[in-house]
mmCIF file of C-alpha atoms in Angstrom:
data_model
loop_
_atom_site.group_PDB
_atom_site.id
_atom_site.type_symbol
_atom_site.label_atom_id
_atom_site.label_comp_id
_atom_site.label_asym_id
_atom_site.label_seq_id
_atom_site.Cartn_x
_atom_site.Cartn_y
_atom_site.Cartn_z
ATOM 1 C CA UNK A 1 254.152 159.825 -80.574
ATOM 2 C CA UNK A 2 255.664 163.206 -80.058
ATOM 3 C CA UNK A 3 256.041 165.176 -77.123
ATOM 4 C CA UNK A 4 253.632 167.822 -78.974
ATOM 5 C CA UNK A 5 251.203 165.202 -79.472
ATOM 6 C CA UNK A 6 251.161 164.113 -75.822
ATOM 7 C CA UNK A 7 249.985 167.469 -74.975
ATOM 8 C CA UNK A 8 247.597 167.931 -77.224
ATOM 9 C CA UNK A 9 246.412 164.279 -75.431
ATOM 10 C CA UNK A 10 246.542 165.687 -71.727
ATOM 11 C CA UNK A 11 245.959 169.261 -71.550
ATOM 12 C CA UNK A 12 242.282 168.753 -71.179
ATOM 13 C CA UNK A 13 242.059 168.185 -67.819
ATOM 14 C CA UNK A 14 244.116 171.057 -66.636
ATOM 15 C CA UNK A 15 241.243 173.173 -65.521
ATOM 16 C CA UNK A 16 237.541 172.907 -64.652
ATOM 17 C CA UNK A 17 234.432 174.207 -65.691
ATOM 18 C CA UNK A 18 234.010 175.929 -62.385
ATOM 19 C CA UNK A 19 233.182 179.329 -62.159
ATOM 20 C CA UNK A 20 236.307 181.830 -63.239
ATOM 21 C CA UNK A 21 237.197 185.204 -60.771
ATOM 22 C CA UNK A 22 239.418 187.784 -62.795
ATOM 23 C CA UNK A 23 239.712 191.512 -61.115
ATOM 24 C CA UNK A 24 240.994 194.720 -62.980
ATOM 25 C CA UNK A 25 244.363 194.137 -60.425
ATOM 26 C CA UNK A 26 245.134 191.620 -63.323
ATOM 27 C CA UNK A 27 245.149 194.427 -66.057
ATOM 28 C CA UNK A 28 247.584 197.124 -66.859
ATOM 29 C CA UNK A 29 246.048 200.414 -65.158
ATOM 30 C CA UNK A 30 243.173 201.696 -66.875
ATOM 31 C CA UNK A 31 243.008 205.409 -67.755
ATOM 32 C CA UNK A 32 240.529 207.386 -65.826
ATOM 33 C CA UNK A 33 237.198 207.819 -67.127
ATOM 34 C CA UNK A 34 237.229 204.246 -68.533
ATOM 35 C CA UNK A 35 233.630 203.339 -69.127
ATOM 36 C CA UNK A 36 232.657 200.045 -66.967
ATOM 37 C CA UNK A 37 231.510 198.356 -70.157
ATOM 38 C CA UNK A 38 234.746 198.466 -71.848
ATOM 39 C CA UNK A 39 236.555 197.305 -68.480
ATOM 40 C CA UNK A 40 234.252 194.581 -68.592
ATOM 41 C CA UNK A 41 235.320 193.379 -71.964
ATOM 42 C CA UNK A 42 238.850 193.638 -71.186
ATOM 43 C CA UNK A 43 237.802 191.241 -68.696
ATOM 44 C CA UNK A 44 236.667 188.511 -70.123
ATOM 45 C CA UNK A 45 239.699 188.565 -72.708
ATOM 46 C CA UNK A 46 242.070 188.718 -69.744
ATOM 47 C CA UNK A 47 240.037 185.535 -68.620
ATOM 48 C CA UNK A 48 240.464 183.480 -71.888
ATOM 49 C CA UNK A 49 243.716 184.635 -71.929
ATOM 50 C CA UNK A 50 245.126 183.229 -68.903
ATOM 51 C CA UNK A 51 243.018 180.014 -69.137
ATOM 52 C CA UNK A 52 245.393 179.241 -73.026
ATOM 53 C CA UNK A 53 248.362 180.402 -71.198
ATOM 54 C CA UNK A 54 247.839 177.824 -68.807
ATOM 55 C CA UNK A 55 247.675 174.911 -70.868
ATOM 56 C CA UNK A 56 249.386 176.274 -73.505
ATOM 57 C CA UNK A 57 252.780 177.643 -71.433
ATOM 58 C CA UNK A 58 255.196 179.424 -73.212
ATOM 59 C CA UNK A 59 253.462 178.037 -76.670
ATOM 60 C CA UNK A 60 250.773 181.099 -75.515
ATOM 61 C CA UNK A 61 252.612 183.600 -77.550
ATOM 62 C CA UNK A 62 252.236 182.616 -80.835
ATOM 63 C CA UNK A 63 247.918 182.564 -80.584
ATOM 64 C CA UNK A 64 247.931 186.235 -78.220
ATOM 65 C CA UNK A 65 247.399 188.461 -81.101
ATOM 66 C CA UNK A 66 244.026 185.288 -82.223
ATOM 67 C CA UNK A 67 242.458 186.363 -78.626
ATOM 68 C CA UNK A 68 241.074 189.742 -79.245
ATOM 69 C CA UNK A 69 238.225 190.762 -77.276
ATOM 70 C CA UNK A 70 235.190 189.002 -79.814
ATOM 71 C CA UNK A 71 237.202 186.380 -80.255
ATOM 72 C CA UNK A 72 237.151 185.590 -75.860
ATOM 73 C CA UNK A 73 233.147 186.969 -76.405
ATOM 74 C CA UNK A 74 232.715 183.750 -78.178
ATOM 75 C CA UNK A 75 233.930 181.445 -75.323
ATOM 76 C CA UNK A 76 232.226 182.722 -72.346
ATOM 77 C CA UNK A 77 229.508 181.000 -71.311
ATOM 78 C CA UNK A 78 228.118 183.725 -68.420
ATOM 79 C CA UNK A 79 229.464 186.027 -66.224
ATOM 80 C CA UNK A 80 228.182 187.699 -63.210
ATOM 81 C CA UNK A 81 230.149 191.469 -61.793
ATOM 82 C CA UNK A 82 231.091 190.623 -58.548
ATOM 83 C CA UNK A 83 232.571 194.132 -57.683
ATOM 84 C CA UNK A 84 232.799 197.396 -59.142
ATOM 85 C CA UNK A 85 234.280 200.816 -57.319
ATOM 86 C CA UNK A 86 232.013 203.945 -58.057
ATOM 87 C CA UNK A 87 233.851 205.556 -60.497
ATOM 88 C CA UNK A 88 233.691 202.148 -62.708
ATOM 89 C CA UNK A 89 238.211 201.923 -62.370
ATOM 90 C CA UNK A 90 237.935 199.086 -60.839
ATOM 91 C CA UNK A 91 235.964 195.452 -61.411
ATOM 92 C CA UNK A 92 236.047 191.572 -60.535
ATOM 93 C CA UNK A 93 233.939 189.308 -62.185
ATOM 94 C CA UNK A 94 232.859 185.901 -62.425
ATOM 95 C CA UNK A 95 232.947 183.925 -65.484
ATOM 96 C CA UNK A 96 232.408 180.415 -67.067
ATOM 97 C CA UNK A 97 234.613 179.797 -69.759
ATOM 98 C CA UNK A 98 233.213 177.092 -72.392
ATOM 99 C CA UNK A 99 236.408 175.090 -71.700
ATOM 100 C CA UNK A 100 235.218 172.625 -74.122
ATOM 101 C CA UNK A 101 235.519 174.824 -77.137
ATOM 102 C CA UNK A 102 238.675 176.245 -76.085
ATOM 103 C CA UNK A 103 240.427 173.089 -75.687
ATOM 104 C CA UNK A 104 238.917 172.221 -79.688
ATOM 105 C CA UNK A 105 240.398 175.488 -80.580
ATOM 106 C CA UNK A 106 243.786 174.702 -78.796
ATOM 107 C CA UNK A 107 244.003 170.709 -80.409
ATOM 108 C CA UNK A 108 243.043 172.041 -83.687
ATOM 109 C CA UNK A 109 245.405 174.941 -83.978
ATOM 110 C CA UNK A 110 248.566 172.957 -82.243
ATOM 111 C CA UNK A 111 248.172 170.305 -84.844
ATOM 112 C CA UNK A 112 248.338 173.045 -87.606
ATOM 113 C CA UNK A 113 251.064 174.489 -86.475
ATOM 114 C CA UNK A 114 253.177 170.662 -85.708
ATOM 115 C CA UNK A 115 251.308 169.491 -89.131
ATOM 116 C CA UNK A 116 253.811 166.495 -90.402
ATOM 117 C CA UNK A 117 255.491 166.443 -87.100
ATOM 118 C CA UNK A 118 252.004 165.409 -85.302
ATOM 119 C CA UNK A 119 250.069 163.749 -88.575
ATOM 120 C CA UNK A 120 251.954 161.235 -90.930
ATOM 121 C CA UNK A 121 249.037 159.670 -92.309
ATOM 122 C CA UNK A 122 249.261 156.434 -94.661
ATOM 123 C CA UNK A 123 247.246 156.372 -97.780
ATOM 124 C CA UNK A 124 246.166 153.497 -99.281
ATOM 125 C CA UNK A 125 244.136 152.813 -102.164
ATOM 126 C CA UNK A 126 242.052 149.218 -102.989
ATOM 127 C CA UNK A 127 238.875 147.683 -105.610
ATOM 128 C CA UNK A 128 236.711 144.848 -105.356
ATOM 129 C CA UNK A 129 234.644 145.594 -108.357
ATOM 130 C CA UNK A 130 234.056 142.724 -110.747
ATOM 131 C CA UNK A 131 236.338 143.661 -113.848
ATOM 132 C CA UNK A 132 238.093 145.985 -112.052
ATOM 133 C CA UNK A 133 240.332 145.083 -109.092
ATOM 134 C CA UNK A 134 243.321 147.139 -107.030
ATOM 135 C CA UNK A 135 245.542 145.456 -104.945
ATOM 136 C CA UNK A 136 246.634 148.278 -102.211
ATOM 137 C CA UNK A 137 249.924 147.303 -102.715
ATOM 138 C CA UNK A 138 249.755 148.997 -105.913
ATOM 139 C CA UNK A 139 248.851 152.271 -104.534
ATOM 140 C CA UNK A 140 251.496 154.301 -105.266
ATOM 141 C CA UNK A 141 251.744 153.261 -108.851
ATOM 142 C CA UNK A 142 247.473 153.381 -109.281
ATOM 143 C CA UNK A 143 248.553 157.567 -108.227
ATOM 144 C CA UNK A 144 251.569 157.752 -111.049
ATOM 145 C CA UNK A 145 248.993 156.279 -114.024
ATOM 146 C CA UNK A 146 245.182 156.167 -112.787
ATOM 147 C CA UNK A 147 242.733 158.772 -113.046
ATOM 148 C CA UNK A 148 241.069 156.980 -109.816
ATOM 149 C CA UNK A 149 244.212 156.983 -107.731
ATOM 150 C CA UNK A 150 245.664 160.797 -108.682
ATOM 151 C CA UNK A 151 241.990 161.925 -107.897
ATOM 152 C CA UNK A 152 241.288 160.710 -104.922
ATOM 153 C CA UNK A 153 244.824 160.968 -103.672
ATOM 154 C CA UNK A 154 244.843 164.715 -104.632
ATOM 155 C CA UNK A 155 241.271 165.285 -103.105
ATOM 156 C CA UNK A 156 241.837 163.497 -99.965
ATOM 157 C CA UNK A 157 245.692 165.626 -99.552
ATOM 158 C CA UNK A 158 243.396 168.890 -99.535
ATOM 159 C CA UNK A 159 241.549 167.578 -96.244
ATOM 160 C CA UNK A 160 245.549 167.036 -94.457
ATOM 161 C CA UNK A 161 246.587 169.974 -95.966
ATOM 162 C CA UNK A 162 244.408 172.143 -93.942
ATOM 163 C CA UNK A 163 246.394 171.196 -90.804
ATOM 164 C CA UNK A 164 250.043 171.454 -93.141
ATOM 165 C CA UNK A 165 250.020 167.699 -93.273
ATOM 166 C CA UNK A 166 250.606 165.194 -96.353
ATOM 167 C CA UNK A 167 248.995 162.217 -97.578
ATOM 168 C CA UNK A 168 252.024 159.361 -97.678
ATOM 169 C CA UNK A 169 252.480 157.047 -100.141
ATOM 170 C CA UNK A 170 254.837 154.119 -99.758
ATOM 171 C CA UNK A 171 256.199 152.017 -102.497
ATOM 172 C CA UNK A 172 256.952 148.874 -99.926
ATOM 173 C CA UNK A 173 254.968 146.331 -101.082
ATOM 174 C CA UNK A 174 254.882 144.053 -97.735
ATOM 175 C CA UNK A 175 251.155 144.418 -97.294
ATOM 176 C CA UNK A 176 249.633 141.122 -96.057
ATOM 177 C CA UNK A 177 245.856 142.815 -97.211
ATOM 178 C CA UNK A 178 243.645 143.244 -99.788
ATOM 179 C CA UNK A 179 240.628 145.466 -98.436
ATOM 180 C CA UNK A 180 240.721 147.544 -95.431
ATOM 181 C CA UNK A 181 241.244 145.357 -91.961
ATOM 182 C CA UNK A 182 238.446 143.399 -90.450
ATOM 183 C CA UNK A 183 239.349 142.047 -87.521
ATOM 184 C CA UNK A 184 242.251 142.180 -84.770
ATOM 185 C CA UNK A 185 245.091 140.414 -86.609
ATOM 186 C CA UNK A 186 244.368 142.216 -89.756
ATOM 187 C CA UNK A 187 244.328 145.527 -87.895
ATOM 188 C CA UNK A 188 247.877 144.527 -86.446
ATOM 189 C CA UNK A 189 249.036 143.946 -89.647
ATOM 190 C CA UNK A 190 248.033 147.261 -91.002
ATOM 191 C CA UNK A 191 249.576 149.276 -87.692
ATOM 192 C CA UNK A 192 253.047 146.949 -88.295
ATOM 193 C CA UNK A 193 252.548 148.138 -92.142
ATOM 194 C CA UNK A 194 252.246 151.695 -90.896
ATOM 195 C CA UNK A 195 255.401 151.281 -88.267
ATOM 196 C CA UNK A 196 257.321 150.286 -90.954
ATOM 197 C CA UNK A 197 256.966 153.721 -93.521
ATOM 198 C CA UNK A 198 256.862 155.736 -90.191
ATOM 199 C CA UNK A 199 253.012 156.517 -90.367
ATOM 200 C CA UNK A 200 251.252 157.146 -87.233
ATOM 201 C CA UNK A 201 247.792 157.030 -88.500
ATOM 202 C CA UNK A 202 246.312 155.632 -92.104
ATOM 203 C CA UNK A 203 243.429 156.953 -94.597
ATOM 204 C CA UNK A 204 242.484 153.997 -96.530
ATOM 205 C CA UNK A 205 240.034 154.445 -99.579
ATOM 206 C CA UNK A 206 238.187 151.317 -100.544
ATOM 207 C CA UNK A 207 235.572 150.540 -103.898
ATOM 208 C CA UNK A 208 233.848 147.633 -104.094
ATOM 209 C CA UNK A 209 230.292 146.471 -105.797
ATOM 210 C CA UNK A 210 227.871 143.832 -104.228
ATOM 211 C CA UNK A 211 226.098 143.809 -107.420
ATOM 212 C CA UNK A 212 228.165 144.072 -110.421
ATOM 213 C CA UNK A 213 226.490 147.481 -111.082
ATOM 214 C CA UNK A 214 226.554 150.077 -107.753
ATOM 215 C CA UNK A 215 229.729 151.388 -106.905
ATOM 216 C CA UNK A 216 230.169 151.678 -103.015
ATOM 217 C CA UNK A 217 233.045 154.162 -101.811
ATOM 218 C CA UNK A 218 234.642 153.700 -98.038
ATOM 219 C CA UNK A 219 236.930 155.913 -96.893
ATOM 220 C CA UNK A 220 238.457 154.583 -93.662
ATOM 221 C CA UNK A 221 240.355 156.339 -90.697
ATOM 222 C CA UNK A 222 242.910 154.585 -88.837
ATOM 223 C CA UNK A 223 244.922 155.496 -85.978
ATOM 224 C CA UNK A 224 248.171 153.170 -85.979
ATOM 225 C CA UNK A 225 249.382 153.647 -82.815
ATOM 226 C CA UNK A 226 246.835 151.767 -81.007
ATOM 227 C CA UNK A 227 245.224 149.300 -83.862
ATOM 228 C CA UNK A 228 241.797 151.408 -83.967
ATOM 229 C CA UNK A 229 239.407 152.745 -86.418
ATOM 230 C CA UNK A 230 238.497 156.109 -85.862
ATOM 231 C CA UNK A 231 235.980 156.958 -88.391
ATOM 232 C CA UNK A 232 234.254 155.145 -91.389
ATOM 233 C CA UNK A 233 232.511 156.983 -94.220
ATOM 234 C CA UNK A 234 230.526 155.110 -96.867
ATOM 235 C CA UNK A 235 228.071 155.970 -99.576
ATOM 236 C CA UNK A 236 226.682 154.286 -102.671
ATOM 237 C CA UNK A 237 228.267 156.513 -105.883
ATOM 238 C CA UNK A 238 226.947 157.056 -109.662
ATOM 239 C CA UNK A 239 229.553 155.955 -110.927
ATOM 240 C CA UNK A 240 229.875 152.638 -113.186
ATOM 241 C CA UNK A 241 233.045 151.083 -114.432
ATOM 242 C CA UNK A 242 233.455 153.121 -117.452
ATOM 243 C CA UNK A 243 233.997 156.438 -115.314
ATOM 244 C CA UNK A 244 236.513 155.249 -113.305
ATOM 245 C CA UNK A 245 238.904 156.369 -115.750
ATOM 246 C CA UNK A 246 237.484 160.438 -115.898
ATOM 247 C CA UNK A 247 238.840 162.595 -112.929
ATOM 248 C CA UNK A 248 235.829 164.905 -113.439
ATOM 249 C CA UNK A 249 233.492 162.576 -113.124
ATOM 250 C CA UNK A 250 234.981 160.772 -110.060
ATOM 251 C CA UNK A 251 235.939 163.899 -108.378
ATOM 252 C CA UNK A 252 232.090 165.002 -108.939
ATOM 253 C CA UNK A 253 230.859 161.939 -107.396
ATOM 254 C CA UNK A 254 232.891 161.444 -104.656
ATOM 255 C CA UNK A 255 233.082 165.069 -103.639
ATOM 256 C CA UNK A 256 229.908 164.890 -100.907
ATOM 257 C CA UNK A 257 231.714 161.434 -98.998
ATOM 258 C CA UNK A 258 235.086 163.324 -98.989
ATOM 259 C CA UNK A 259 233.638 166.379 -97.693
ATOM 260 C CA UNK A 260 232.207 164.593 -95.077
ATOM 261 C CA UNK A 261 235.352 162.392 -93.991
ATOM 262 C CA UNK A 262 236.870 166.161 -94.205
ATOM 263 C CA UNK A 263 234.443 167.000 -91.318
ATOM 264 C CA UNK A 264 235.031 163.899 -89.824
ATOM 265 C CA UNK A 265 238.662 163.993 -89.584
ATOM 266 C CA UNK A 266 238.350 167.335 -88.086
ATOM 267 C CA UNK A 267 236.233 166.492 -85.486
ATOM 268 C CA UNK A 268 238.392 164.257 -84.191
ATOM 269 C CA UNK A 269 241.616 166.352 -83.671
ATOM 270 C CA UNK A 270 239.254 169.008 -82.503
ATOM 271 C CA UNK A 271 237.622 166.987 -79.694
ATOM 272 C CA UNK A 272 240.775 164.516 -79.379
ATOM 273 C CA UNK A 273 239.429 161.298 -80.392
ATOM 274 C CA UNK A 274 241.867 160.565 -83.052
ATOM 275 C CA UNK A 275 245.261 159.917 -80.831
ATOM 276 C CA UNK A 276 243.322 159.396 -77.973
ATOM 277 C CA UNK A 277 243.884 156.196 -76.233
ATOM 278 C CA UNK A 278 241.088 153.386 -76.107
ATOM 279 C CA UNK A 279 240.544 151.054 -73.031
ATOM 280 C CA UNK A 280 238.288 148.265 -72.263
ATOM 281 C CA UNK A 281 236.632 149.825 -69.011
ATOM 282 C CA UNK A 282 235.131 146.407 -66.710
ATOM 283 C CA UNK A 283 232.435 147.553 -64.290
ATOM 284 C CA UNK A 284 232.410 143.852 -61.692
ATOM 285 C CA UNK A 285 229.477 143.919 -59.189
ATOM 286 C CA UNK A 286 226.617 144.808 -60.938
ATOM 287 C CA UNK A 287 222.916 143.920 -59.778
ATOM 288 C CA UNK A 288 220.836 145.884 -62.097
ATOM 289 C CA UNK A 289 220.178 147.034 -65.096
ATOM 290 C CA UNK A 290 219.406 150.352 -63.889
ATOM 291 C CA UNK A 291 223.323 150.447 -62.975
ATOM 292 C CA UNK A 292 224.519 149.915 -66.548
ATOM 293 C CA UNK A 293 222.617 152.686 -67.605
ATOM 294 C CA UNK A 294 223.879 155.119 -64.566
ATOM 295 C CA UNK A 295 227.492 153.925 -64.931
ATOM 296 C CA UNK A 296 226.712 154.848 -68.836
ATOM 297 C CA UNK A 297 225.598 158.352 -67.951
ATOM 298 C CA UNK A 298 228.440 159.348 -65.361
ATOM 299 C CA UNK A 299 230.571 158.187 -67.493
ATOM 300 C CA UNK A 300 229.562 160.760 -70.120
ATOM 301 C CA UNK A 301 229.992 163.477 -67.622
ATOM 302 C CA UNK A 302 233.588 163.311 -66.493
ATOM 303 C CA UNK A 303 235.880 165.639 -68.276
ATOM 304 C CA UNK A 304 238.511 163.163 -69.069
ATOM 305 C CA UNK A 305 236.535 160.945 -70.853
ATOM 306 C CA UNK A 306 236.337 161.563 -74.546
ATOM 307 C CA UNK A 307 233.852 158.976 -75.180
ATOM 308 C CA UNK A 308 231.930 155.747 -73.870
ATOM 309 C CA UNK A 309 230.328 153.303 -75.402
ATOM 310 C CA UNK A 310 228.792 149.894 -73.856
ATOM 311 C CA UNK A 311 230.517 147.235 -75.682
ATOM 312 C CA UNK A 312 228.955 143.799 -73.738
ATOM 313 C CA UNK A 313 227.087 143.005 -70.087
ATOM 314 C CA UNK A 314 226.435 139.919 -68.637
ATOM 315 C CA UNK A 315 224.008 139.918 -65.463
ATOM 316 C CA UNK A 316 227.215 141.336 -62.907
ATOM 317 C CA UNK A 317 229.387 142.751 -65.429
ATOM 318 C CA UNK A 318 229.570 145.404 -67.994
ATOM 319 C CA UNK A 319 232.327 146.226 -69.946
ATOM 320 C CA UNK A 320 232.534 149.972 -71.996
ATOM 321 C CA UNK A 321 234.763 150.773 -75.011
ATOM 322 C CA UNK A 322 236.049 154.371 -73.552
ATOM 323 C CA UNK A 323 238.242 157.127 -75.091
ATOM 324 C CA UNK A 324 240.430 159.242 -72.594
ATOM 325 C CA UNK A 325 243.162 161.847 -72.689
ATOM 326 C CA UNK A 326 244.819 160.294 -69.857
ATOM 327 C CA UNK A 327 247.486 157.723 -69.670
ATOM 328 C CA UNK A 328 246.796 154.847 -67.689
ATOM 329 C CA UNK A 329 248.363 155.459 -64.451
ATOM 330 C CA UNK A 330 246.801 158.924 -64.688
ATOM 331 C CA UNK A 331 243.363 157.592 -65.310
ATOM 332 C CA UNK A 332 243.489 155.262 -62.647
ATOM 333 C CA UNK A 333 244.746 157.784 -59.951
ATOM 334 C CA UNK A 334 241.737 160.153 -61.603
ATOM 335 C CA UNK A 335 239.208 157.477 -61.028
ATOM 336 C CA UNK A 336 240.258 156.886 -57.723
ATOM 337 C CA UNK A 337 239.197 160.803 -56.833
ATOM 338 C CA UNK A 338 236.144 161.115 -58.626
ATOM 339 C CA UNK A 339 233.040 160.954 -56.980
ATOM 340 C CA UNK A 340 230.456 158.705 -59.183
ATOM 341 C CA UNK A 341 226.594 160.512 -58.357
ATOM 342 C CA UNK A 342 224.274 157.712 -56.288
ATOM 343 C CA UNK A 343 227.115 155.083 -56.610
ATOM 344 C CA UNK A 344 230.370 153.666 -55.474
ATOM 345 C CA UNK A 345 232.858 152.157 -58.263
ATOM 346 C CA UNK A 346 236.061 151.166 -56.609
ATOM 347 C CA UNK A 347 239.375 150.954 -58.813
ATOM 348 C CA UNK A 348 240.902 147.388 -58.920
ATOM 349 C CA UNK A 349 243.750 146.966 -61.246
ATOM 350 C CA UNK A 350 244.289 148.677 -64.406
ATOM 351 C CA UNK A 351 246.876 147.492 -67.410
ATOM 352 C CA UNK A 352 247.894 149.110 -70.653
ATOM 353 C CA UNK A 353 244.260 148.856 -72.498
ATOM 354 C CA UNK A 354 241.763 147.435 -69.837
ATOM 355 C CA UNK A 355 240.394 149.470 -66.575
ATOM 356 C CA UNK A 356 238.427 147.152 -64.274
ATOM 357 C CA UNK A 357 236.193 148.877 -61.157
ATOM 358 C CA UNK A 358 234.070 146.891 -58.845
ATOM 359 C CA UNK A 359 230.489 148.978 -57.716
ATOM 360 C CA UNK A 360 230.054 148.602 -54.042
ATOM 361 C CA UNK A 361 226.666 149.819 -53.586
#
């Protein structure tokens, strides 16, 4: 993972949602006669402005001339004038910055501008149709002299290319797997795959047919580093057998599950999800369950959490899938500060993938 990419991983918890103060002292004089409304303005740009510089550092420059005065309109939530002289030269306000956004903005926009550096993801391409079989292994080849491969190759490449990434193609044919992984081993077996062309993260597209007839198209998003699937797309296509060989025709029907992986995909560097790192989170202590469904909601509402998700409960215990930014020293020192509403959850021990808490009350 590179040092880019672990910022783009922590920077979200750098700042709060709390309420903003930003004074005209912060602004290069203002001529005289400046009317209060266009003060006010430069305002709320100098407030989005120093919020990216913070997280952002000397990386700030490059986006200064993006953060004109509709584009910081866009990101602020309220604001309330807290002081203003009589002659309207100078102003404080209060503001709430949709930090949220911002930090989408920020991920997105750093992982243009690292593209390869950040993204090196694997493409692989596989069939399970009666009559019509592709062993991933021959991926690279089914791109050289298929209309299937070069098409969805080439369509799939325009969703990376937004973010000045390619789609890789190896021509090692160690692959222990026919179909996209099901499973922990066979995920391990895909990340050691990866490791060894230098991929980070894998797009596998899959065709198969329960029926002999329907055509079903997956389109699979892997992150490598830490054996997970990020997203899955699948949709039953018009296409038969015969038009696998017309790049028209496949590009036509495919074109609405690509488009929608494309969203996908972007959704997750936006918000983080796709390097973020996954942990089992074990919740001991339980009485009620009232409490899985409270532990379920806080959990949504802390700012380092990308995402939470109850994977199994017994009668004492529950145990969450969770996303977070934070590495896991970091996220246990975090959970040790943050106050859970109605309820006590006391850190116990924490390892590379699994947090475990005991609730007190």
């Amino acid at each position: 993972m590179t040092t880019l990419l672990g910022i783009l991983l922590t920077f979200a918890t750098t700042l709060s949602a709390a309420p903003y103060s930003i004074s005209s002292e912060n602004l290069p004089p203002v001529p005289p006669g400046t009317e209060a409304s266009v003060l006010l303005l430069r305002l709320k740009q100098q407030a989005v402005r120093e919020y990216l510089q913070r997280i952002l550092g000397p990386r700030y420059d490059r986006y200064d001339q993006l953060v004109t005065v509709k584009f910081a309109e866009d990101y602020i939530l309220d604001y309330q004038v807290v002081r203003q002289s009589p002659d309207s030269s100078q102003m404080e306000i209060s503001v709430n910055l949709d930090v949220d956004a911002l930090r989408q903005w920020v991920r997105v926009n750093e992982t243009k501008a690292s593209g390869g550096a950040t993204l090196k993801p694997l493409f692989l391409l596989s069939a399970s149709i009666p009559g019509y079989l592709i062993d991933p292994k021959q991926t690279a080849i089914q791109i050289k002299q298929s209309a299937l491969g070069q098409t969805v190759h080439k369509e799939l490449s325009n969703v990376f290319q937004k973010f000045n990434a390619a789609l890789l193609v190896t021509e090692d044919l160690s692959l222990a797997l026919s179909r996209p992984p099901a499973g922990t081993s066979e995920m391990q077996s895909l990340r050691s795959f990866g490791g060894r062309t230098g991929c980070n993260s894998s797009v596998w597209a899959h065709l198969s047919s329960q029926n002999g007839k329907t055509i079903t198209a997956e389109l699979h998003l892997y992150n490598l580093t830490q054996s997970r699937q990020v997203e899955t797309v699948s949709a039953d296509t018009e296409l038969s057998v015969a038009d696998l060989g017309d790049a028209k025709k496949i590009a036509k029907a495919l074109s609405k599950t690509i488009s929608e992986f494309g969203t996908r995909f972007e959704e997750s560097v936006s918000k983080g999800t796709l390097f973020a790192l996954e942990y089992r989170f074990i919740v001991e202590g339980i009485q009620s369950y009232r409490v899985f469904k409270q532990i379920d909601a806080a959990l949504g509402k802390q700012d380092f959490v990308l995402g939470s998700s109850l994977a199994r409960s017994s009668s004492t215990v529950a145990e969450f899938r969770l996303l977070s930014t934070l590495q896991p020293k970091d996220l246990f020192q975090r959970l040790h500060i943050t106050q859970f509403p109605g309820m006590t959850l006391k850190p116990v021990r924490i390892d590379s993938q699994v947090v475990t808490m005991r609730y007190l009350n």
